[in-house]
mmCIF file of C-alpha atoms in Angstrom:
data_model
loop_
_atom_site.group_PDB
_atom_site.id
_atom_site.type_symbol
_atom_site.label_atom_id
_atom_site.label_comp_id
_atom_site.label_asym_id
_atom_site.label_seq_id
_atom_site.Cartn_x
_atom_site.Cartn_y
_atom_site.Cartn_z
ATOM 1 C CA MET A 26 22.128 -28.760 8.786
ATOM 2 C CA ALA A 27 23.709 -25.451 9.789
ATOM 3 C CA LEU A 28 21.610 -23.653 7.160
ATOM 4 C CA ILE A 29 18.403 -25.181 8.481
ATOM 5 C CA PHE A 30 19.348 -24.133 12.004
ATOM 6 C CA PHE A 31 20.014 -20.561 10.802
ATOM 7 C CA ILE A 32 16.640 -20.401 9.050
ATOM 8 C CA LEU A 33 14.875 -21.635 12.176
ATOM 9 C CA ILE A 34 16.629 -19.030 14.322
ATOM 10 C CA LEU A 35 15.822 -16.275 11.827
ATOM 11 C CA SER A 36 12.172 -17.308 11.709
ATOM 12 C CA HIS A 37 12.040 -17.247 15.494
ATOM 13 C CA LEU A 38 13.536 -13.743 15.636
ATOM 14 C CA VAL A 39 11.105 -12.433 13.014
ATOM 15 C CA GLY A 40 8.225 -13.949 14.962
ATOM 16 C CA VAL A 41 9.448 -12.247 18.132
ATOM 17 C CA SER A 42 9.489 -8.857 16.382
ATOM 18 C CA HIS A 43 5.944 -9.348 15.198
ATOM 19 C CA ALA A 44 4.846 -10.464 18.646
ATOM 20 C CA GLN A 45 6.087 -7.208 20.173
ATOM 21 C CA LEU A 46 3.543 -5.289 18.135
ATOM 22 C CA LYS A 47 0.189 -4.994 19.823
ATOM 23 C CA VAL A 48 -3.027 -3.031 19.659
ATOM 24 C CA GLY A 49 -2.919 -0.185 22.175
ATOM 25 C CA PHE A 50 0.869 -0.181 22.552
ATOM 26 C CA TYR A 51 0.766 3.491 23.610
ATOM 27 C CA GLY A 52 -2.197 3.060 25.951
ATOM 28 C CA LYS A 53 -0.181 4.161 28.993
ATOM 29 C CA THR A 54 2.736 6.085 27.532
ATOM 30 C CA CYS A 55 0.781 8.249 25.062
ATOM 31 C CA PRO A 56 -2.946 7.477 25.242
ATOM 32 C CA GLU A 57 -3.889 10.360 22.917
ATOM 33 C CA ALA A 58 -1.600 9.298 20.086
ATOM 34 C CA GLU A 59 -4.209 7.575 17.912
ATOM 35 C CA ASN A 60 -6.754 10.355 18.424
ATOM 36 C CA ILE A 61 -4.185 12.964 17.421
ATOM 37 C CA VAL A 62 -3.375 11.115 14.192
ATOM 38 C CA SER A 63 -7.075 10.715 13.371
ATOM 39 C CA THR A 64 -7.726 14.400 13.996
ATOM 40 C CA VAL A 65 -4.883 15.518 11.748
ATOM 41 C CA VAL A 66 -5.973 13.171 8.946
ATOM 42 C CA ARG A 67 -9.558 14.438 9.149
ATOM 43 C CA GLN A 68 -8.410 18.050 9.126
ATOM 44 C CA VAL A 69 -6.281 17.528 6.024
ATOM 45 C CA ALA A 70 -9.028 15.527 4.315
ATOM 46 C CA ALA A 71 -11.451 18.407 4.821
ATOM 47 C CA SER A 72 -9.509 20.416 2.256
ATOM 48 C CA SER A 73 -8.069 17.634 0.084
ATOM 49 C CA GLN A 74 -10.000 14.652 -1.276
ATOM 50 C CA LYS A 75 -6.810 12.911 -2.353
ATOM 51 C CA VAL A 76 -5.473 12.422 1.169
ATOM 52 C CA ALA A 77 -7.011 8.956 1.624
ATOM 53 C CA PRO A 78 -5.312 7.205 -1.322
ATOM 54 C CA VAL A 79 -2.117 9.182 -0.696
ATOM 55 C CA LEU A 80 -1.731 7.957 2.892
ATOM 56 C CA LEU A 81 -2.731 4.414 1.991
ATOM 57 C CA ARG A 82 -0.089 4.320 -0.735
ATOM 58 C CA LEU A 83 2.535 5.822 1.576
ATOM 59 C CA HIS A 84 2.096 2.959 4.048
ATOM 60 C CA PHE A 85 2.395 0.348 1.288
ATOM 61 C CA HIS A 86 5.566 1.896 -0.119
ATOM 62 C CA ASP A 87 7.110 2.218 3.327
ATOM 63 C CA CYS A 88 6.494 -1.426 4.221
ATOM 64 C CA PHE A 89 7.796 -2.857 0.947
ATOM 65 C CA VAL A 90 11.248 -1.300 1.381
ATOM 66 C CA GLN A 91 13.125 -2.418 4.523
ATOM 67 C CA GLY A 92 9.836 -3.124 6.244
ATOM 68 C CA CYS A 93 7.394 -0.785 8.004
ATOM 69 C CA ASP A 94 10.043 1.422 9.581
ATOM 70 C CA GLY A 95 9.245 4.940 8.349
ATOM 71 C CA SER A 96 12.397 4.979 6.225
ATOM 72 C CA ILE A 97 10.526 6.431 3.254
ATOM 73 C CA LEU A 98 10.023 9.622 5.285
ATOM 74 C CA LEU A 99 13.730 10.308 5.687
ATOM 75 C CA GLU A 100 15.395 13.030 3.667
ATOM 76 C CA ASN A 101 18.906 12.040 2.641
ATOM 77 C CA GLY A 102 19.597 14.298 -0.298
ATOM 78 C CA GLU A 103 19.368 12.888 -3.799
ATOM 79 C CA ILE A 104 20.177 9.370 -2.589
ATOM 80 C CA GLY A 105 17.273 9.267 -0.114
ATOM 81 C CA GLU A 106 14.774 6.423 -0.422
ATOM 82 C CA ARG A 107 11.852 8.729 -1.109
ATOM 83 C CA HIS A 108 13.503 9.752 -4.397
ATOM 84 C CA ALA A 109 13.596 6.196 -5.772
ATOM 85 C CA PHE A 110 12.059 5.545 -9.193
ATOM 86 C CA GLY A 111 9.700 3.020 -7.603
ATOM 87 C CA HIS A 112 8.347 5.714 -5.272
ATOM 88 C CA GLN A 113 7.336 8.117 -8.033
ATOM 89 C CA GLY A 114 4.306 10.145 -7.036
ATOM 90 C CA VAL A 115 4.324 9.027 -3.391
ATOM 91 C CA GLN A 116 3.082 11.879 -1.214
ATOM 92 C CA GLY A 117 1.650 12.551 2.221
ATOM 93 C CA PHE A 118 4.938 13.236 4.006
ATOM 94 C CA GLU A 119 3.703 16.570 5.345
ATOM 95 C CA VAL A 120 0.618 14.920 6.889
ATOM 96 C CA ILE A 121 2.761 12.471 8.851
ATOM 97 C CA GLU A 122 5.102 15.277 9.916
ATOM 98 C CA ARG A 123 2.169 17.371 11.096
ATOM 99 C CA ALA A 124 0.789 14.502 13.173
ATOM 100 C CA LYS A 125 4.243 13.866 14.598
ATOM 101 C CA GLU A 126 4.602 17.524 15.629
ATOM 102 C CA GLU A 127 1.267 17.401 17.468
ATOM 103 C CA ILE A 128 2.158 14.158 19.242
ATOM 104 C CA GLU A 129 5.596 15.451 20.243
ATOM 105 C CA LYS A 130 3.906 18.339 22.081
ATOM 106 C CA VAL A 131 2.107 15.832 24.292
ATOM 107 C CA CYS A 132 4.401 12.801 24.379
ATOM 108 C CA PRO A 133 7.918 13.687 23.243
ATOM 109 C CA GLY A 134 10.111 10.796 22.121
ATOM 110 C CA ILE A 135 7.448 8.114 22.541
ATOM 111 C CA VAL A 136 5.580 7.487 19.270
ATOM 112 C CA SER A 137 7.432 6.340 16.159
ATOM 113 C CA CYS A 138 6.937 7.827 12.718
ATOM 114 C CA ALA A 139 6.461 4.281 11.408
ATOM 115 C CA ASP A 140 3.431 3.816 13.658
ATOM 116 C CA ILE A 141 2.003 7.178 12.605
ATOM 117 C CA VAL A 142 2.178 6.064 8.962
ATOM 118 C CA ALA A 143 0.282 2.854 9.791
ATOM 119 C CA LEU A 144 -2.354 4.664 11.842
ATOM 120 C CA ALA A 145 -2.834 7.376 9.226
ATOM 121 C CA ALA A 146 -3.396 4.748 6.522
ATOM 122 C CA ARG A 147 -6.175 3.132 8.580
ATOM 123 C CA ASP A 148 -7.814 6.497 9.240
ATOM 124 C CA ALA A 149 -7.593 7.345 5.542
ATOM 125 C CA VAL A 150 -9.371 4.105 4.606
ATOM 126 C CA VAL A 151 -12.159 4.885 7.058
ATOM 127 C CA LEU A 152 -12.576 8.372 5.573
ATOM 128 C CA ALA A 153 -13.135 6.759 2.177
ATOM 129 C CA ASN A 154 -15.924 4.627 3.726
ATOM 130 C CA GLY A 155 -13.652 1.620 3.924
ATOM 131 C CA PRO A 156 -13.355 -0.811 6.838
ATOM 132 C CA SER A 157 -12.020 0.235 10.202
ATOM 133 C CA TYR A 158 -9.550 -2.106 11.848
ATOM 134 C CA GLU A 159 -7.320 -2.143 14.883
ATOM 135 C CA VAL A 160 -3.734 -1.168 14.124
ATOM 136 C CA GLU A 161 -0.953 -2.953 15.929
ATOM 137 C CA THR A 162 1.662 -0.488 17.146
ATOM 138 C CA GLY A 163 5.095 -0.673 18.715
ATOM 139 C CA ARG A 164 7.231 -0.205 15.607
ATOM 140 C CA ARG A 165 10.452 1.758 15.844
ATOM 141 C CA ASP A 166 11.961 3.935 13.136
ATOM 142 C CA GLY A 167 14.678 2.864 10.735
ATOM 143 C CA VAL A 168 17.944 4.746 10.384
ATOM 144 C CA ILE A 169 18.824 3.873 6.779
ATOM 145 C CA SER A 170 17.554 5.648 3.672
ATOM 146 C CA ASN A 171 18.920 4.875 0.233
ATOM 147 C CA LEU A 172 17.018 4.906 -3.037
ATOM 148 C CA THR A 173 18.735 1.716 -4.266
ATOM 149 C CA LEU A 174 16.892 -0.217 -1.563
ATOM 150 C CA ALA A 175 13.636 0.485 -3.401
ATOM 151 C CA ASP A 176 14.769 -1.190 -6.630
ATOM 152 C CA ASN A 177 12.536 -4.203 -5.996
ATOM 153 C CA MET A 178 9.249 -2.340 -5.464
ATOM 154 C CA PRO A 179 6.258 -3.971 -7.214
ATOM 155 C CA ASP A 180 5.611 -2.176 -10.506
ATOM 156 C CA VAL A 181 2.342 -1.698 -12.413
ATOM 157 C CA SER A 182 3.924 -3.058 -15.610
ATOM 158 C CA GLU A 183 5.100 -6.359 -14.122
ATOM 159 C CA SER A 184 3.625 -9.771 -14.843
ATOM 160 C CA ILE A 185 1.431 -11.540 -12.354
ATOM 161 C CA GLN A 186 4.227 -14.085 -11.769
ATOM 162 C CA ILE A 187 6.671 -11.356 -10.756
ATOM 163 C CA LEU A 188 4.095 -9.632 -8.561
ATOM 164 C CA LYS A 189 3.287 -12.885 -6.793
ATOM 165 C CA ALA A 190 6.983 -13.541 -6.200
ATOM 166 C CA LYS A 191 7.530 -10.080 -4.728
ATOM 167 C CA PHE A 192 4.586 -10.484 -2.376
ATOM 168 C CA PHE A 193 5.710 -13.968 -1.352
ATOM 169 C CA GLN A 194 9.136 -12.530 -0.479
ATOM 170 C CA LYS A 195 7.393 -10.285 2.050
ATOM 171 C CA GLY A 196 5.394 -13.122 3.568
ATOM 172 C CA LEU A 197 2.196 -12.105 1.781
ATOM 173 C CA SER A 198 -0.130 -14.518 0.009
ATOM 174 C CA GLU A 199 -1.951 -14.473 -3.317
ATOM 175 C CA LYS A 200 -5.068 -13.294 -1.502
ATOM 176 C CA ASP A 201 -3.076 -10.458 0.046
ATOM 177 C CA LEU A 202 -1.925 -9.490 -3.450
ATOM 178 C CA VAL A 203 -5.507 -9.361 -4.696
ATOM 179 C CA VAL A 204 -7.006 -7.416 -1.820
ATOM 180 C CA LEU A 205 -4.093 -5.001 -1.428
ATOM 181 C CA SER A 206 -4.293 -4.324 -5.163
ATOM 182 C CA GLY A 207 -7.910 -3.533 -4.321
ATOM 183 C CA ALA A 208 -6.570 -0.409 -2.608
ATOM 184 C CA HIS A 209 -6.714 1.039 -6.120
ATOM 185 C CA THR A 210 -10.434 1.389 -5.475
ATOM 186 C CA ILE A 211 -9.592 4.950 -4.432
ATOM 187 C CA GLY A 212 -7.258 7.466 -5.992
ATOM 188 C CA THR A 213 -5.832 8.280 -9.400
ATOM 189 C CA THR A 214 -2.861 7.342 -11.546
ATOM 190 C CA ALA A 215 -0.782 9.388 -13.965
ATOM 191 C CA CYS A 216 -0.875 8.826 -17.720
ATOM 192 C CA PHE A 217 2.855 8.150 -17.408
ATOM 193 C CA PHE A 218 1.942 4.676 -16.150
ATOM 194 C CA MET A 219 -0.528 4.113 -19.009
ATOM 195 C CA THR A 220 1.541 4.979 -22.086
ATOM 196 C CA GLU A 221 3.078 1.560 -22.655
ATOM 197 C CA ARG A 222 -0.197 -0.258 -22.005
ATOM 198 C CA LEU A 223 -2.099 1.899 -24.488
ATOM 199 C CA TYR A 224 0.402 2.468 -27.274
ATOM 200 C CA ASN A 225 3.378 0.130 -27.028
ATOM 201 C CA PHE A 226 2.256 -3.005 -25.267
ATOM 202 C CA VAL A 227 4.699 -5.913 -25.305
ATOM 203 C CA PRO A 228 4.564 -8.220 -27.170
ATOM 204 C CA GLY A 229 3.415 -6.907 -30.498
ATOM 205 C CA GLY A 230 3.002 -3.204 -29.825
ATOM 206 C CA GLY A 231 -0.351 -1.466 -29.936
ATOM 207 C CA SER A 232 -2.750 -1.712 -26.989
ATOM 208 C CA ASP A 233 -3.038 -4.325 -24.266
ATOM 209 C CA PRO A 234 -5.563 -6.868 -25.647
ATOM 210 C CA SER A 235 -6.972 -7.464 -22.165
ATOM 211 C CA ILE A 236 -8.612 -4.016 -22.263
ATOM 212 C CA ASP A 237 -12.292 -4.239 -23.193
ATOM 213 C CA PRO A 238 -12.687 -2.714 -26.700
ATOM 214 C CA SER A 239 -15.431 -0.391 -25.472
ATOM 215 C CA PHE A 240 -13.137 0.908 -22.718
ATOM 216 C CA LEU A 241 -10.094 1.540 -24.873
ATOM 217 C CA PRO A 242 -11.299 4.838 -26.439
ATOM 218 C CA GLU A 243 -12.078 6.151 -22.966
ATOM 219 C CA LEU A 244 -8.554 5.431 -21.752
ATOM 220 C CA MET A 245 -6.996 6.878 -24.896
ATOM 221 C CA GLY A 246 -9.116 9.990 -24.519
ATOM 222 C CA ALA A 247 -7.862 10.470 -20.984
ATOM 223 C CA CYS A 248 -4.250 9.714 -21.962
ATOM 224 C CA PRO A 249 -3.743 10.555 -25.651
ATOM 225 C CA ARG A 250 -0.545 9.579 -27.442
ATOM 226 C CA ASN A 251 2.118 12.246 -26.824
ATOM 227 C CA GLY A 252 -0.236 13.936 -24.344
ATOM 228 C CA ASP A 253 0.464 15.206 -20.840
ATOM 229 C CA VAL A 254 2.044 12.297 -18.960
ATOM 230 C CA ASN A 255 1.163 13.994 -15.673
ATOM 231 C CA ALA A 256 -2.572 14.073 -16.423
ATOM 232 C CA ARG A 257 -4.466 11.819 -14.031
ATOM 233 C CA LEU A 258 -7.404 9.443 -14.217
ATOM 234 C CA PRO A 259 -9.192 7.325 -11.585
ATOM 235 C CA MET A 260 -7.766 3.855 -11.053
ATOM 236 C CA ASP A 261 -11.265 2.512 -10.372
ATOM 237 C CA ARG A 262 -13.541 3.328 -13.310
ATOM 238 C CA GLY A 263 -16.900 4.550 -12.051
ATOM 239 C CA SER A 264 -16.046 4.510 -8.346
ATOM 240 C CA GLY A 265 -12.733 6.280 -7.879
ATOM 241 C CA GLU A 266 -13.583 8.115 -4.675
ATOM 242 C CA GLU A 267 -15.411 5.373 -2.777
ATOM 243 C CA PHE A 268 -13.839 2.368 -1.077
ATOM 244 C CA ASP A 269 -15.651 -0.692 -2.474
ATOM 245 C CA ASN A 270 -15.037 -3.861 -4.486
ATOM 246 C CA ASN A 271 -15.939 -2.224 -7.797
ATOM 247 C CA ILE A 272 -12.238 -2.283 -8.680
ATOM 248 C CA LEU A 273 -12.359 -6.099 -8.691
ATOM 249 C CA GLN A 274 -15.523 -6.109 -10.781
ATOM 250 C CA ASN A 275 -13.667 -3.939 -13.282
ATOM 251 C CA VAL A 276 -10.837 -6.468 -13.303
ATOM 252 C CA ARG A 277 -13.318 -9.223 -14.192
ATOM 253 C CA SER A 278 -14.903 -7.166 -16.972
ATOM 254 C CA GLY A 279 -11.800 -5.884 -18.754
ATOM 255 C CA PHE A 280 -12.168 -2.394 -17.334
ATOM 256 C CA ALA A 281 -9.038 -2.411 -15.170
ATOM 257 C CA VAL A 282 -7.084 0.821 -15.626
ATOM 258 C CA LEU A 283 -3.683 -0.430 -14.464
ATOM 259 C CA ARG A 284 -1.919 -3.331 -16.119
ATOM 260 C CA SER A 285 -1.053 -4.888 -12.753
ATOM 261 C CA ASP A 286 -4.737 -4.965 -11.809
ATOM 262 C CA ALA A 287 -5.705 -6.552 -15.126
ATOM 263 C CA SER A 288 -3.071 -9.237 -14.600
ATOM 264 C CA LEU A 289 -4.937 -10.488 -11.513
ATOM 265 C CA TYR A 290 -7.407 -12.142 -13.895
ATOM 266 C CA GLU A 291 -4.738 -13.897 -15.965
ATOM 267 C CA ASP A 292 -3.578 -16.261 -13.226
ATOM 268 C CA VAL A 293 -5.828 -19.133 -12.158
ATOM 269 C CA ASP A 294 -5.254 -18.670 -8.429
ATOM 270 C CA THR A 295 -5.691 -14.891 -8.301
ATOM 271 C CA ARG A 296 -8.643 -15.069 -10.714
ATOM 272 C CA ASN A 297 -10.412 -17.495 -8.388
ATOM 273 C CA ILE A 298 -9.808 -15.130 -5.485
ATOM 274 C CA VAL A 299 -11.238 -12.185 -7.438
ATOM 275 C CA ASP A 300 -14.291 -14.258 -8.420
ATOM 276 C CA SER A 301 -14.842 -15.376 -4.827
ATOM 277 C CA TYR A 302 -16.139 -11.912 -3.976
ATOM 278 C CA PHE A 303 -18.929 -12.136 -6.552
ATOM 279 C CA GLY A 304 -20.516 -15.547 -6.017
ATOM 280 C CA ILE A 305 -24.284 -15.881 -5.694
ATOM 281 C CA PHE A 306 -24.064 -16.340 -1.936
ATOM 282 C CA SER A 307 -20.971 -14.235 -1.284
ATOM 283 C CA PRO A 308 -22.907 -11.273 0.190
ATOM 284 C CA PHE A 309 -24.231 -13.619 2.862
ATOM 285 C CA PHE A 310 -21.878 -16.567 3.281
ATOM 286 C CA GLY A 311 -18.845 -15.815 1.136
ATOM 287 C CA THR A 312 -15.676 -13.921 1.739
ATOM 288 C CA SER A 313 -15.826 -10.209 2.516
ATOM 289 C CA PHE A 314 -13.504 -7.974 0.527
ATOM 290 C CA GLU A 315 -13.565 -5.346 3.280
ATOM 291 C CA GLU A 316 -12.715 -7.862 5.998
ATOM 292 C CA ASP A 317 -9.985 -9.477 3.917
ATOM 293 C CA PHE A 318 -8.539 -6.061 3.085
ATOM 294 C CA ALA A 319 -8.392 -5.119 6.763
ATOM 295 C CA ASN A 320 -6.662 -8.412 7.603
ATOM 296 C CA ALA A 321 -4.156 -7.920 4.789
ATOM 297 C CA MET A 322 -3.351 -4.400 5.997
ATOM 298 C CA VAL A 323 -2.586 -5.720 9.478
ATOM 299 C CA LYS A 324 -0.450 -8.472 7.975
ATOM 300 C CA MET A 325 1.404 -6.025 5.730
ATOM 301 C CA GLY A 326 2.011 -3.788 8.742
ATOM 302 C CA ARG A 327 4.109 -6.557 10.316
ATOM 303 C CA ILE A 328 6.669 -6.772 7.489
ATOM 304 C CA ASP A 329 10.222 -6.641 8.882
ATOM 305 C CA VAL A 330 9.284 -4.326 11.749
ATOM 306 C CA LEU A 331 11.820 -2.919 14.181
ATOM 307 C CA THR A 332 10.804 -3.328 17.824
ATOM 308 C CA GLY A 333 12.279 -3.304 21.303
ATOM 309 C CA LYS A 334 15.733 -1.704 21.177
ATOM 310 C CA GLN A 335 16.022 -1.847 17.386
ATOM 311 C CA GLY A 336 16.013 1.381 15.401
ATOM 312 C CA LYS A 337 15.037 4.563 17.215
ATOM 313 C CA ILE A 338 12.166 6.984 17.843
ATOM 314 C CA ARG A 339 12.750 9.998 15.600
ATOM 315 C CA SER A 340 11.636 13.398 16.899
ATOM 316 C CA VAL A 341 11.265 14.673 13.319
ATOM 317 C CA CYS A 342 10.184 12.135 10.738
ATOM 318 C CA SER A 343 12.286 13.496 7.881
ATOM 319 C CA THR A 344 15.596 13.551 9.754
ATOM 320 C CA PHE A 345 17.827 10.814 11.178
#
């Protein structure tokens, strides 16, 4: 009975935290905040095409460790969260810092780094011709950064059962897993993450049998055995720079680049969700990948947020 009471209290407290987020949180205290973030993202994107997937990935990695609290931005020497194995290749820190510097000139001590990460991810999606959506703000920044806290990050080599469990732990559904995996519609991955799938797939060794035979030589050409593990290839074959649902079509056809994406078609529930975006009437009456993605991003942005008097507002995103 005591345990049930504790769970009910905890659920209530989590709900309260979420409720304190709202669209336009800085409407009176720093009305230019969102425009400043958008401007900085556009300026960086003008000279770097990779900024959109980088900022989108940064938001995901921040939220999945201790919640959306900007903790991934903190520098804490070699033990800092950003140096965790599960955060390999995560970038975009300098973009967030630049936006924070501009905001601090206008509204010092008001806007959290965690909110800047969430806003920048939305603006990045829009730049890639993805859906625009309203970002709830009001998060505060975390004060803990330790790489061991990122040990449970979802990994591209994990089974669909493990991925589902990790998403469920964060309050995210199977549909959220599918559409947030759809973020791989933009950006690239390193051959480091492809080696096992191409040359030492478990069980049995060799290549992952879920890869379409006509696609396998293409992947091996991009990531040859004993080649440069830092070489990169698009995660969405044929549409790596445009936000669209082509990534899910690739999943259906055996042309998924990442193992975790391919696994979406091996589970009945996630396969049905993937297929739902390609029904005969789906363009008119079915579900919209873009709309579902936007909803999932808002939902992800609520994971374990700090609000009210929790956490702090950092003046520099990389320091405590």
